[in-house]
Every structure is written in C-alpha cells, then in structure tokens.
C-alpha cells in the first residue's frame, strides 16, 4: 500500500491506497510551516486505519513554490554564463526586485559556450573562470548556477566549469543548466538559478520528512511528486528541487484520471477546486498536457518541465466582496474552518455563498440565511463566467470533451460548470490519490540533424533513450510506455536539417530495488 500526501493552500490531504482502491482518507488544515501539517495528517489517518504496512510514502509539497513566490528561504547564488562577452542582457534581467535581492550573489560572463549544432562557440576561458571562482569564494558565496549557450546539445563546457569551480571552491554547490532546462538560454539560466537557490531548503525538507516518518515508526521509502506526475527520490529532490515546484495541480489531474477512469479518453478537462485556487488542465491518456511555452514562477520566465495548467484565484475560502459580489483573489486559506460564516466566523467566503445557494450542507446553515439573495446571485454569476471561460480556453476543440471536477471545493462549484460529466464520489481525495499513483519517468529533449540519417531513425533513438531514462529512474521495464512525443523542424537554423525531438516515457515504480 502507498500513503499519498498532497499539501494545498488550505488543506493537507492524506490517502492510503491499495492498488487503485482507497482504504482510508483524511484532511487536515495546512500549517504555516507545512511540515507539522503533514505529520498531523499522517497521524490522523493512521489512527483510523487497521494497518501500518506501507510500501511507500509519496508527498506533493508546496515548500518550493512558496519559497519562490514569497522570496523566502532562498540561498544567494552566483550566476556564471558561458557565452560571448559582453552581454546586453545579463543574468537575472527583469527579475522582480525582492526575488533578485534574495537570490543574487553576483553575475558573470565567461568566454565559452556552444553553437546550435554542438560545435564550440569559443574555447572556455579557464584562467578568467578561476579568477571569478576566487572572487566568489572571497564573498562567502557557496551556491553557483552555470549556464551556457546551447548547452543541452553539448554540456562539456558547463561540466568543465563545474569541475573547475569544485577545484577552486571545494565546499561549493553548483547547478548546470543543461540538466534543468531546454533550448533557450535565458529561461534555462533562470531555472538553474532558482534550482540552486532552492537546494538548501530542499535538504531541510528532505530531513524533515525523514524525521516525520522516523517519529511515526514508518520505515517506508519517501518519494516526492515531480512537476510531470512522476516520482522523485529525496536525493533527486535535494539536487533538483525545481522539478518538484509545481506538482500540486499535476497530482490532482492524475488523481482525477484514476477516480473517474479518464485514462481511456483521448482528452479530458479536469477542474481542481481547492480552498484558495481553481486549477484547470487538459489530460491526454491520463497525463497532464505539458506546457510548450515559458512558465512564470514568481515573475521569472523559465523553460523547464511544467504542466500546462491555468489557475484562477477562486476557491472555497475565497473572500466575497459584500458590495460587488466579486469573489477573490484574497482567501482565508487554512483559516476557513474558523473564519467563514458557516463555521462561526465573520468573513463572507464562497463556501458561505454555496451553502446559501443550497449547493452544499456545510457547518451552520442558519448562519448564512441573512445573506442577500441578490449578492448570492452576483457571486455565483461571477464564478460561473470565470470558470467556464477558462474551460473553453483549455479545450482542444469545440467537440464534446469529458469534464471532470475534483478537489475539496468540487461540490461548491460543480453545479456552475456547463457540461460537468464526471464528479467522483470522493473528489477531495483526488490530489492525494494522484500523488500516491505517481510513476517513474524519463524524458529526451534535444536538437538533432537529419543530415545523413532519417526522421524515423532519430525518433527511434529518442524513444530508446527516454525508456532507458525511465528505467534508470526506477520504472519497471515491463511497464514503460511512451506517453508523448513530438518533432519540430527548425528550418531557421543553418543547414535546414535540424529538428527538435521531445519524447516522454513512464512506467510503474519498482519499490523493491529502486534507487531510494
């Protein structure tokens, strides 16, 4: 059995899953420090369960996205770019000032880098690099992000830079951008800087999770869910925390696929309604569609793997303006059970509106009987228009698409959604179920030349490599399958024979013998 945990802005959900069968669930308020809320949730669930025989604990956490959006708990990081100096746009250009101040420990450009076809742009200027390393060391900086032009094609320059930095600053930690992002220097560089800035926090989070299980006398291995719905070991998260920064929506989408049997559908829209936000995404073959454009993290454009999920600041805890009927963006969050009218509080929330409208029987119904009907109608119309407009933007075609509504707030908003065809009996468990059912995965994203070879041969090699990476991540080879692939001609590049190839593979995690 697996213990699945998902931390939301309002609640922390825990589910005990045997195969695809839910054995027990519980919901507890998310705490400001997150970790104690996870401990409380596990203790609460285990106290109601007849078994403690858990094969794995899988956690989807908001530690990392909170750190970026709040510009807190981040390590100051030096950024080294391998390119042609001088550069017009230096590292951290256009970052929000609070986030830049929290992360910036100096920016440097060193002659080096790679051309579009993998050939060196310049020989790496090692003497200058060693001088920069000594300057970084004098400043007391111990975190460094390294990015080079077209480094995903040939990472040699970045790897040599990391080696030199280790020689000059043995105690330093570094992130190389070719392991983080895709083609596109600025977005990949931004992702590398954020990743390195998050690494000390990731170490603390990993230790805290281990301590929680030790304190509860659970010996099961711990995994963290990644942005793409696959599993990460604690060691992987400590090295690549950026890959776990947006797993919350993915967990809900994957959980909806399991609870509603959506995997067989070609496409399905999933709406996850929480206490603070509503997330809407498209599932294909049971997996979230991946974003093909740069993603925004705390105002920083990055280009690493993230789900293509749109969000509205509307949820069960959203505060309703009593004069206009507008809902959100402010929310009472985890204080819903103390601040909402139906729970004896003094703040009008959308939960109160839904109860007044008869959508749900929650708390003290009499507490909202005096809410004006006109105000209720305005609030409902506002939410109906916002959510349905975003659904139409998410759908791939105008044809009939399966629409699934999940999340703790599903009963509050589902009646407002046109065409909602799938609402599971336990919609509030979807996020934790998705975490528990996460799989091991591997991805290939690179530029290839068709000169002297064919498109089919290039795709075959990419599929093999993606499968191998999934197995290396712990997938059972017998279950690995390709879930997404594309090849895009890059006719604008010299030679006219270049294509970008992306292939994703997933498989069931081998808990016995996996790299834990």
Short mmCIF file of C-alpha atoms in Angstrom, two decimals:
data_model
loop_
_atom_site.label_atom_id
_atom_site.label_comp_id
_atom_site.label_asym_id
_atom_site.label_seq_id
_atom_site.Cartn_x
_atom_site.Cartn_y
_atom_site.Cartn_z
CA UNK A 1 0.00 0.00 0.00
CA UNK A 2 1.02 3.59 -0.63
CA UNK A 3 0.48 6.65 1.51
CA UNK A 4 -0.26 9.65 -0.72
CA UNK A 5 0.01 13.18 0.66
CA UNK A 6 -0.72 16.47 -1.07
CA UNK A 7 -0.23 19.88 0.53
CA UNK A 8 -2.63 22.57 -0.64
CA UNK A 9 -3.00 26.21 0.29
CA UNK A 10 -5.87 25.38 2.64
CA UNK A 11 -5.77 21.66 3.44
CA UNK A 12 -3.29 18.79 3.55
CA UNK A 13 -4.86 15.60 2.19
CA UNK A 14 -3.67 12.09 3.05
CA UNK A 15 -4.87 8.86 1.44
CA UNK A 16 -3.99 5.20 1.97
CA UNK A 17 -4.14 3.45 -1.39
CA UNK A 18 -4.04 -0.28 -2.12
CA UNK A 19 -3.65 -0.66 -5.87
CA UNK A 20 -6.34 1.72 -7.11
CA UNK A 21 -8.59 1.21 -4.07
CA UNK A 22 -8.82 3.91 -1.40
CA UNK A 23 -8.56 2.32 2.06
CA UNK A 24 -8.61 5.48 4.18
CA UNK A 25 -8.52 9.26 3.74
CA UNK A 26 -8.22 12.30 5.94
CA UNK A 27 -7.99 16.05 5.57
CA UNK A 28 -6.25 18.39 7.99
CA UNK A 29 -5.50 22.13 7.83
CA UNK A 30 -2.27 23.12 6.12
CA UNK A 31 0.01 24.70 8.71
CA UNK A 32 2.23 27.74 8.07
CA UNK A 33 5.37 25.58 8.34
CA UNK A 34 3.74 22.84 6.13
CA UNK A 35 5.73 20.05 7.80
CA UNK A 36 3.71 19.84 11.01
CA UNK A 37 0.52 19.73 8.94
CA UNK A 38 1.88 16.69 7.09
CA UNK A 39 2.74 15.00 10.39
CA UNK A 40 -0.73 15.73 11.77
CA UNK A 41 -2.38 14.34 8.64
CA UNK A 42 -0.42 11.08 8.71
CA UNK A 43 -1.06 10.59 12.43
CA UNK A 44 -4.77 11.25 11.95
CA UNK A 45 -5.06 8.75 9.08
CA UNK A 46 -3.03 6.01 10.77
CA UNK A 47 -5.15 6.34 13.91
CA UNK A 48 -8.21 5.35 11.86
CA UNK A 49 -6.51 2.62 9.82
CA UNK A 50 -6.11 -1.02 10.81
CA UNK A 51 -2.71 -1.32 9.11
CA UNK A 52 0.66 0.39 9.17
CA UNK A 53 2.02 -1.80 6.37
CA UNK A 54 3.03 0.97 3.96
CA UNK A 55 5.28 0.25 0.95
CA UNK A 56 5.93 3.90 0.07
CA UNK A 57 5.08 7.43 1.15
CA UNK A 58 4.58 9.88 -1.72
CA UNK A 59 4.35 13.61 -0.96
CA UNK A 60 3.36 16.56 -3.10
CA UNK A 61 4.59 19.66 -1.32
CA UNK A 62 4.26 23.43 -1.74
CA UNK A 63 7.51 24.21 0.12
CA UNK A 64 9.37 25.22 -3.04
CA UNK A 65 6.74 27.27 -4.87
CA UNK A 66 6.02 29.14 -1.62
CA UNK A 67 9.71 29.96 -1.23
CA UNK A 68 9.87 31.45 -4.74
CA UNK A 69 6.60 33.39 -4.65
CA UNK A 70 7.39 34.78 -1.19
CA UNK A 71 11.15 35.25 -1.88
CA UNK A 72 11.98 33.49 1.38
CA UNK A 73 14.30 30.64 2.41
CA UNK A 74 16.40 31.06 -0.75
CA UNK A 75 20.20 30.82 -0.93
CA UNK A 76 22.10 33.67 -2.56
CA UNK A 77 23.56 32.27 -5.77
CA UNK A 78 26.28 33.43 -8.15
CA UNK A 79 25.43 33.04 -11.84
CA UNK A 80 28.08 32.25 -14.46
CA UNK A 81 27.12 32.44 -18.14
CA UNK A 82 29.30 30.86 -20.83
CA UNK A 83 28.88 32.98 -23.95
CA UNK A 84 30.47 35.87 -25.84
CA UNK A 85 31.17 38.82 -23.52
CA UNK A 86 29.96 41.49 -23.16
CA UNK A 87 26.25 40.64 -22.96
CA UNK A 88 23.38 43.10 -23.34
CA UNK A 89 21.04 41.05 -21.14
CA UNK A 90 22.87 39.89 -18.04
CA UNK A 91 21.66 37.07 -15.77
CA UNK A 92 18.67 37.99 -13.56
CA UNK A 93 17.50 40.64 -16.05
CA UNK A 94 13.83 41.53 -15.41
CA UNK A 95 13.58 39.51 -12.20
CA UNK A 96 11.25 41.03 -9.59
CA UNK A 97 13.37 43.07 -7.19
CA UNK A 98 12.55 41.11 -3.99
CA UNK A 99 13.35 37.78 -5.66
CA UNK A 100 16.53 39.09 -7.29
CA UNK A 101 17.68 40.51 -3.95
CA UNK A 102 17.11 37.15 -2.27
CA UNK A 103 18.97 35.13 -4.93
CA UNK A 104 21.64 37.37 -6.46
CA UNK A 105 25.22 36.83 -5.29
CA UNK A 106 26.80 38.24 -8.45
CA UNK A 107 26.54 37.68 -12.21
CA UNK A 108 29.44 36.86 -14.52
CA UNK A 109 30.01 36.17 -18.22
CA UNK A 110 32.92 33.97 -19.28
CA UNK A 111 34.02 33.32 -22.86
CA UNK A 112 32.77 29.86 -23.84
CA UNK A 113 29.54 28.21 -24.88
CA UNK A 114 28.27 26.10 -27.76
CA UNK A 115 26.83 26.78 -31.21
CA UNK A 116 23.43 25.50 -32.38
CA UNK A 117 24.99 22.40 -33.95
CA UNK A 118 27.00 21.45 -30.87
CA UNK A 119 30.33 22.89 -32.01
CA UNK A 120 32.18 25.12 -29.51
CA UNK A 121 31.35 28.81 -29.77
CA UNK A 122 34.61 29.69 -28.00
CA UNK A 123 37.21 27.77 -26.08
CA UNK A 124 36.42 28.04 -22.37
CA UNK A 125 38.41 30.87 -20.76
CA UNK A 126 39.66 28.85 -17.81
CA UNK A 127 42.07 31.45 -16.33
CA UNK A 128 39.26 34.03 -16.11
CA UNK A 129 36.95 31.39 -14.69
CA UNK A 130 39.41 30.58 -11.91
CA UNK A 131 39.72 34.29 -11.07
CA UNK A 132 35.94 34.55 -10.84
CA UNK A 133 35.84 31.47 -8.63
CA UNK A 134 38.25 33.08 -6.18
CA UNK A 135 36.15 36.26 -6.14
CA UNK A 136 33.03 34.22 -5.42
CA UNK A 137 34.86 32.43 -2.62
CA UNK A 138 36.03 35.72 -1.06
CA UNK A 139 32.43 36.90 -0.97
CA UNK A 140 31.44 33.81 1.00
CA UNK A 141 29.10 32.51 -1.70
CA UNK A 142 28.71 28.75 -1.81
CA UNK A 143 25.96 28.36 -4.42
CA UNK A 144 26.60 28.79 -8.15
CA UNK A 145 24.44 28.39 -11.27
CA UNK A 146 26.20 27.66 -14.58
CA UNK A 147 24.57 28.22 -17.98
CA UNK A 148 25.98 28.17 -21.48
CA UNK A 149 24.59 28.84 -24.94
CA UNK A 150 23.05 25.67 -26.46
CA UNK A 151 24.46 23.57 -23.61
CA UNK A 152 21.76 20.86 -23.97
CA UNK A 153 23.45 19.98 -27.29
CA UNK A 154 26.92 19.64 -25.77
CA UNK A 155 27.23 20.02 -21.99
CA UNK A 156 31.04 19.73 -21.97
CA UNK A 157 31.66 23.44 -21.28
CA UNK A 158 29.22 23.53 -18.36
CA UNK A 159 30.61 20.32 -16.92
CA UNK A 160 34.19 21.58 -17.18
CA UNK A 161 33.15 24.83 -15.49
CA UNK A 162 31.59 22.89 -12.61
CA UNK A 163 34.78 20.85 -12.27
CA UNK A 164 36.96 23.98 -12.10
CA UNK A 165 34.67 25.57 -9.51
CA UNK A 166 34.88 22.44 -7.39
CA UNK A 167 38.68 22.60 -7.57
CA UNK A 168 38.71 26.27 -6.52
CA UNK A 169 35.80 26.12 -4.03
CA UNK A 170 35.55 22.52 -2.76
CA UNK A 171 32.69 23.37 -0.41
CA UNK A 172 30.56 24.94 -3.16
CA UNK A 173 27.38 23.54 -4.68
CA UNK A 174 26.52 24.14 -8.33
CA UNK A 175 23.69 23.61 -10.81
CA UNK A 176 24.42 23.14 -14.52
CA UNK A 177 21.61 24.40 -16.73
CA UNK A 178 21.66 21.57 -19.28
CA UNK A 179 20.31 19.26 -16.56
CA UNK A 180 17.44 21.64 -15.79
CA UNK A 181 16.02 23.42 -18.81
CA UNK A 182 15.64 23.23 -22.54
CA UNK A 183 16.90 25.14 -25.55
CA UNK A 184 16.58 28.86 -24.82
CA UNK A 185 19.37 30.42 -22.79
CA UNK A 186 17.56 32.96 -20.61
CA UNK A 187 14.74 30.66 -19.49
CA UNK A 188 17.14 27.79 -18.82
CA UNK A 189 19.51 30.10 -16.94
CA UNK A 190 16.67 31.42 -14.78
CA UNK A 191 15.60 27.86 -13.94
CA UNK A 192 19.17 26.92 -12.99
CA UNK A 193 19.48 29.93 -10.66
CA UNK A 194 16.16 29.14 -8.97
CA UNK A 195 17.12 25.49 -8.62
CA UNK A 196 20.42 26.28 -6.92
CA UNK A 197 18.77 28.86 -4.67
CA UNK A 198 16.30 26.21 -3.51
CA UNK A 199 18.81 23.46 -2.75
CA UNK A 200 19.46 24.27 0.95
CA UNK A 201 15.69 24.38 1.55
CA UNK A 202 15.34 21.05 -0.28
CA UNK A 203 17.88 19.49 2.06
CA UNK A 204 15.97 20.75 5.08
CA UNK A 205 12.66 19.50 3.68
CA UNK A 206 14.11 16.04 2.96
CA UNK A 207 15.46 15.81 6.51
CA UNK A 208 12.15 16.96 7.98
CA UNK A 209 10.18 14.36 6.02
CA UNK A 210 12.58 11.63 7.12
CA UNK A 211 12.23 12.75 10.75
CA UNK A 212 8.43 12.65 10.46
CA UNK A 213 8.41 9.03 9.34
CA UNK A 214 11.03 8.05 11.91
CA UNK A 215 8.91 9.65 14.63
CA UNK A 216 5.86 7.70 13.44
CA UNK A 217 7.84 4.45 13.24
CA UNK A 218 7.27 4.12 9.47
CA UNK A 219 10.17 2.59 7.55
CA UNK A 220 8.74 3.04 4.03
CA UNK A 221 10.78 4.90 1.39
CA UNK A 222 9.79 8.52 0.77
CA UNK A 223 9.18 9.98 -2.68
CA UNK A 224 8.24 13.48 -3.82
CA UNK A 225 5.97 14.02 -6.82
CA UNK A 226 7.52 15.91 -9.70
CA UNK A 227 6.01 18.54 -11.97
CA UNK A 228 5.25 15.95 -14.66
CA UNK A 229 3.49 13.48 -12.38
CA UNK A 230 6.47 11.18 -11.89
CA UNK A 231 8.28 10.20 -8.70
CA UNK A 232 11.46 11.72 -7.34
CA UNK A 233 13.62 10.28 -4.56
CA UNK A 234 14.66 12.59 -1.72
CA UNK A 235 18.17 12.60 -3.16
CA UNK A 236 16.85 13.77 -6.52
CA UNK A 237 14.77 16.48 -4.87
CA UNK A 238 17.79 17.74 -2.94
CA UNK A 239 19.65 18.11 -6.25
CA UNK A 240 16.75 19.23 -8.47
CA UNK A 241 14.08 20.90 -6.29
CA UNK A 242 12.85 22.92 -9.28
CA UNK A 243 11.40 19.70 -10.72
CA UNK A 244 9.03 19.43 -7.73
CA UNK A 245 7.93 23.05 -7.64
CA UNK A 246 4.60 22.64 -9.47
CA UNK A 247 3.41 19.15 -8.62
CA UNK A 248 0.16 20.14 -6.89
CA UNK A 249 -2.03 20.60 -9.99
CA UNK A 250 -0.46 17.54 -11.62
CA UNK A 251 -1.37 15.38 -8.62
CA UNK A 252 -5.00 16.48 -8.87
CA UNK A 253 -5.16 15.84 -12.61
CA UNK A 254 -3.65 12.37 -12.23
CA UNK A 255 -5.95 11.62 -9.30
CA UNK A 256 -8.97 12.63 -11.37
CA UNK A 257 -7.86 10.23 -14.11
CA UNK A 258 -7.78 7.40 -11.57
CA UNK A 259 -11.02 8.23 -9.75
CA UNK A 260 -13.04 8.86 -12.91
CA UNK A 261 -11.42 6.33 -15.23
CA UNK A 262 -10.30 9.06 -17.61
CA UNK A 263 -7.19 7.31 -18.92
CA UNK A 264 -9.14 5.73 -21.77
CA UNK A 265 -10.29 9.08 -23.13
CA UNK A 266 -8.26 10.90 -25.75
CA UNK A 267 -8.74 14.19 -23.91
CA UNK A 268 -10.43 15.34 -20.73
CA UNK A 269 -10.61 18.69 -18.97
CA UNK A 270 -10.04 18.48 -15.22
CA UNK A 271 -11.06 21.25 -12.83
CA UNK A 272 -9.46 21.04 -9.38
CA UNK A 273 -11.23 23.31 -6.90
CA UNK A 274 -9.36 23.95 -3.69
CA UNK A 275 -9.70 26.39 -0.85
CA UNK A 276 -7.63 29.12 -2.49
CA UNK A 277 -7.46 28.44 -6.24
CA UNK A 278 -9.16 26.61 -9.08
CA UNK A 279 -6.75 24.83 -11.45
CA UNK A 280 -7.83 23.74 -14.92
CA UNK A 281 -5.82 21.45 -17.17
CA UNK A 282 -6.12 19.02 -20.06
CA UNK A 283 -5.42 15.31 -19.66
CA UNK A 284 -4.30 13.16 -22.55
CA UNK A 285 -4.12 9.40 -21.96
CA UNK A 286 -4.28 10.06 -18.24
CA UNK A 287 -1.39 12.55 -18.07
CA UNK A 288 -1.38 16.32 -17.90
CA UNK A 289 -0.52 18.14 -21.10
CA UNK A 290 2.90 19.68 -20.75
CA UNK A 291 3.41 23.40 -21.22
CA UNK A 292 5.13 24.26 -24.50
CA UNK A 293 5.83 27.86 -23.56
CA UNK A 294 7.90 29.53 -20.87
CA UNK A 295 6.43 29.24 -17.40
CA UNK A 296 6.21 32.10 -14.92
CA UNK A 297 7.47 31.43 -11.40
CA UNK A 298 7.18 34.39 -9.09
CA UNK A 299 7.58 36.72 -12.08
CA UNK A 300 10.57 34.82 -13.55
CA UNK A 301 10.30 33.23 -17.01
CA UNK A 302 11.70 29.68 -17.08
CA UNK A 303 11.61 26.81 -19.58
CA UNK A 304 11.71 23.50 -17.73
CA UNK A 305 9.07 20.75 -17.46
CA UNK A 306 5.81 22.11 -16.06
CA UNK A 307 2.16 21.10 -16.51
CA UNK A 308 0.01 23.22 -18.80
CA UNK A 309 -2.42 24.27 -16.08
CA UNK A 310 -4.26 27.56 -15.78
CA UNK A 311 -5.30 28.90 -12.39
CA UNK A 312 -8.00 31.19 -11.06
CA UNK A 313 -7.83 32.80 -7.62
CA UNK A 314 -11.21 31.30 -6.75
CA UNK A 315 -11.82 28.58 -4.18
CA UNK A 316 -13.91 27.61 -1.21
CA UNK A 317 -12.04 30.03 1.03
CA UNK A 318 -12.17 32.97 -1.39
CA UNK A 319 -13.42 36.16 0.24
CA UNK A 320 -16.57 37.69 -1.28
CA UNK A 321 -16.88 41.48 -1.61
CA UNK A 322 -20.23 42.23 0.00
CA UNK A 323 -20.73 45.40 -2.06
CA UNK A 324 -19.97 43.99 -5.53
CA UNK A 325 -20.27 40.21 -5.26
CA UNK A 326 -16.77 39.73 -6.67
CA UNK A 327 -15.04 36.56 -5.45
CA UNK A 328 -11.31 36.51 -4.61
CA UNK A 329 -8.44 36.86 -5.15
CA UNK A 330 -7.98 37.11 -1.36
CA UNK A 331 -8.72 33.93 0.58
CA UNK A 332 -8.95 32.93 4.21
CA UNK A 333 -6.92 29.83 3.24
CA UNK A 334 -6.37 27.35 6.04
CA UNK A 335 -8.46 29.58 8.37
CA UNK A 336 -11.64 28.61 6.51
CA UNK A 337 -12.95 26.48 9.37
CA UNK A 338 -12.65 29.39 11.79
CA UNK A 339 -13.29 32.50 9.65
CA UNK A 340 -16.20 31.51 7.36
CA UNK A 341 -19.72 32.43 8.47
CA UNK A 342 -20.92 28.81 8.48
CA UNK A 343 -18.13 27.98 10.93
CA UNK A 344 -18.90 30.82 13.32
CA UNK A 345 -16.55 33.39 11.80
CA UNK A 346 -17.22 36.86 10.44
CA UNK A 347 -15.85 36.66 6.87
CA UNK A 348 -18.14 36.01 3.89
CA UNK A 349 -16.48 33.31 1.77
CA UNK A 350 -17.56 31.45 -1.34
CA UNK A 351 -18.29 28.43 0.86
CA UNK A 352 -20.93 30.57 2.59
CA UNK A 353 -22.35 31.57 -0.80
CA UNK A 354 -22.56 27.94 -1.94
CA UNK A 355 -24.28 26.88 1.28
CA UNK A 356 -26.74 29.77 0.97
CA UNK A 357 -27.45 28.69 -2.63
CA UNK A 358 -28.17 25.14 -1.50
CA UNK A 359 -25.17 23.57 -3.26
CA UNK A 360 -23.80 22.06 -0.05
CA UNK A 361 -24.74 21.38 3.56
CA UNK A 362 -21.68 22.53 5.50
CA UNK A 363 -21.43 23.93 9.00
CA UNK A 364 -24.23 26.08 10.41
CA UNK A 365 -26.67 26.70 7.55
CA UNK A 366 -28.62 29.20 9.65
CA UNK A 367 -25.55 31.45 9.83
CA UNK A 368 -25.96 32.45 6.16
CA UNK A 369 -29.74 32.76 5.89
CA UNK A 370 -29.49 36.55 6.03
CA UNK A 371 -27.02 36.81 3.13
CA UNK A 372 -29.00 38.73 0.45
CA UNK A 373 -30.16 36.59 -2.47
CA UNK A 374 -29.02 39.29 -4.92
CA UNK A 375 -25.48 39.13 -3.51
CA UNK A 376 -25.51 35.34 -3.83
CA UNK A 377 -26.59 35.53 -7.48
CA UNK A 378 -23.88 38.07 -8.32
CA UNK A 379 -21.18 35.93 -6.71
CA UNK A 380 -22.40 32.76 -8.44
CA UNK A 381 -22.54 34.52 -11.82
CA UNK A 382 -19.00 35.84 -11.36
CA UNK A 383 -17.59 32.39 -10.61
CA UNK A 384 -19.66 30.73 -13.36
CA UNK A 385 -18.38 33.14 -16.01
CA UNK A 386 -14.73 32.96 -14.92
CA UNK A 387 -14.55 29.16 -14.68
CA UNK A 388 -16.45 28.37 -17.88
CA UNK A 389 -14.41 30.88 -19.89
CA UNK A 390 -11.20 29.21 -18.76
CA UNK A 391 -12.59 25.76 -19.59
CA UNK A 392 -13.28 26.89 -23.17
CA UNK A 393 -9.70 28.15 -23.47
CA UNK A 394 -8.37 24.81 -22.21
CA UNK A 395 -10.37 22.52 -24.52
CA UNK A 396 -8.53 21.45 -27.67
CA UNK A 397 -11.64 21.58 -29.88
CA UNK A 398 -15.27 22.66 -29.74
CA UNK A 399 -16.31 19.00 -29.76
CA UNK A 400 -17.76 17.36 -26.67
CA UNK A 401 -14.98 16.86 -24.11
CA UNK A 402 -15.18 14.94 -20.86
CA UNK A 403 -15.12 17.44 -17.97
CA UNK A 404 -14.17 16.18 -14.51
CA UNK A 405 -14.50 18.22 -11.33
CA UNK A 406 -12.38 17.29 -8.30
CA UNK A 407 -10.95 18.89 -5.18
CA UNK A 408 -12.36 19.70 -1.78
CA UNK A 409 -14.37 22.56 -3.28
CA UNK A 410 -15.93 20.47 -6.07
CA UNK A 411 -19.44 20.36 -4.53
CA UNK A 412 -19.39 24.16 -4.26
CA UNK A 413 -18.66 24.96 -7.91
CA UNK A 414 -19.59 21.85 -9.94
CA UNK A 415 -23.25 22.99 -10.28
CA UNK A 416 -22.00 26.11 -12.10
CA UNK A 417 -19.91 24.26 -14.70
CA UNK A 418 -21.52 23.62 -18.06
CA UNK A 419 -21.11 20.01 -19.17
CA UNK A 420 -19.52 18.65 -15.99
CA UNK A 421 -19.80 14.93 -16.72
CA UNK A 422 -17.51 13.31 -14.15
CA UNK A 423 -17.59 14.10 -10.42
CA UNK A 424 -16.10 11.26 -8.31
CA UNK A 425 -17.70 10.22 -5.04
CA UNK A 426 -14.63 11.43 -3.12
CA UNK A 427 -13.48 14.48 -5.13
CA UNK A 428 -11.49 15.88 -2.22
CA UNK A 429 -9.12 12.90 -2.34
CA UNK A 430 -8.02 13.38 -5.96
CA UNK A 431 -4.81 15.26 -5.20
CA UNK A 432 -3.56 12.74 -2.64
CA UNK A 433 -4.60 9.82 -4.88
CA UNK A 434 -2.64 11.38 -7.73
CA UNK A 435 0.42 11.64 -5.51
CA UNK A 436 0.12 8.01 -4.42
CA UNK A 437 -0.20 6.83 -8.03
CA UNK A 438 2.77 8.77 -9.42
CA UNK A 439 5.05 6.82 -11.76
CA UNK A 440 8.74 6.82 -12.68
CA UNK A 441 9.56 8.71 -15.85
CA UNK A 442 12.23 9.74 -18.33
CA UNK A 443 12.39 12.44 -20.99
CA UNK A 444 14.51 13.31 -24.01
CA UNK A 445 14.53 16.87 -25.38
CA UNK A 446 17.26 17.68 -27.88
CA UNK A 447 18.12 19.03 -31.31
CA UNK A 448 19.20 16.52 -33.96
CA UNK A 449 20.47 16.92 -37.51
CA UNK A 450 18.80 14.87 -40.25
CA UNK A 451 21.91 15.13 -42.41
CA UNK A 452 22.94 11.56 -43.21
CA UNK A 453 20.02 9.98 -41.35
CA UNK A 454 16.24 9.86 -41.38
CA UNK A 455 13.48 11.22 -39.15
CA UNK A 456 12.34 7.73 -38.14
CA UNK A 457 15.85 6.75 -37.03
CA UNK A 458 16.13 9.91 -34.91
CA UNK A 459 12.77 9.20 -33.24
CA UNK A 460 13.66 5.56 -32.57
CA UNK A 461 16.87 6.62 -30.81
CA UNK A 462 14.98 9.20 -28.77
CA UNK A 463 12.36 6.64 -27.70
CA UNK A 464 15.04 4.20 -26.62
CA UNK A 465 16.83 6.89 -24.61
CA UNK A 466 13.58 8.04 -22.95
CA UNK A 467 12.74 4.46 -21.98
CA UNK A 468 16.25 3.95 -20.60
CA UNK A 469 15.94 7.11 -18.51
CA UNK A 470 12.60 5.95 -17.10
CA UNK A 471 14.14 2.62 -16.10
CA UNK A 472 17.12 4.43 -14.56
CA UNK A 473 14.62 6.45 -12.51
CA UNK A 474 13.21 3.22 -11.07
CA UNK A 475 10.50 2.16 -13.54
CA UNK A 476 9.69 -1.50 -14.10
CA UNK A 477 10.96 -2.10 -17.68
CA UNK A 478 7.92 -4.26 -18.46
CA UNK A 479 5.56 -1.33 -17.79
CA UNK A 480 7.41 1.51 -19.53
CA UNK A 481 5.50 3.21 -22.33
CA UNK A 482 5.81 6.35 -24.43
CA UNK A 483 3.13 8.88 -23.47
CA UNK A 484 4.16 11.89 -25.53
CA UNK A 485 6.43 12.67 -28.45
CA UNK A 486 6.92 15.41 -30.99
CA UNK A 487 9.45 16.50 -33.59
CA UNK A 488 9.60 20.10 -34.75
CA UNK A 489 11.56 21.21 -37.86
CA UNK A 490 13.98 24.07 -37.10
CA UNK A 491 14.32 25.40 -40.62
CA UNK A 492 15.58 28.76 -39.37
CA UNK A 493 18.86 27.18 -38.23
CA UNK A 494 21.77 26.99 -40.70
CA UNK A 495 21.74 23.89 -42.88
CA UNK A 496 17.97 23.45 -42.77
CA UNK A 497 18.20 19.86 -41.48
CA UNK A 498 17.80 20.40 -37.72
CA UNK A 499 14.77 19.14 -35.77
CA UNK A 500 13.88 19.36 -32.10
CA UNK A 501 12.84 15.98 -30.66
CA UNK A 502 10.90 15.53 -27.41
CA UNK A 503 9.87 12.11 -26.05
CA UNK A 504 8.41 11.23 -22.62
CA UNK A 505 8.23 7.71 -21.18
CA UNK A 506 6.69 6.49 -17.90
CA UNK A 507 6.37 3.20 -16.03
CA UNK A 508 5.30 1.79 -12.69
CA UNK A 509 7.87 2.32 -9.95
CA UNK A 510 9.71 -0.77 -8.73
CA UNK A 511 9.60 -0.19 -4.99
CA UNK A 512 11.81 -3.18 -4.35
CA UNK A 513 15.29 -2.46 -5.64
CA UNK A 514 14.53 1.10 -6.71
CA UNK A 515 17.12 3.79 -6.23
CA UNK A 516 15.83 5.10 -2.91
#
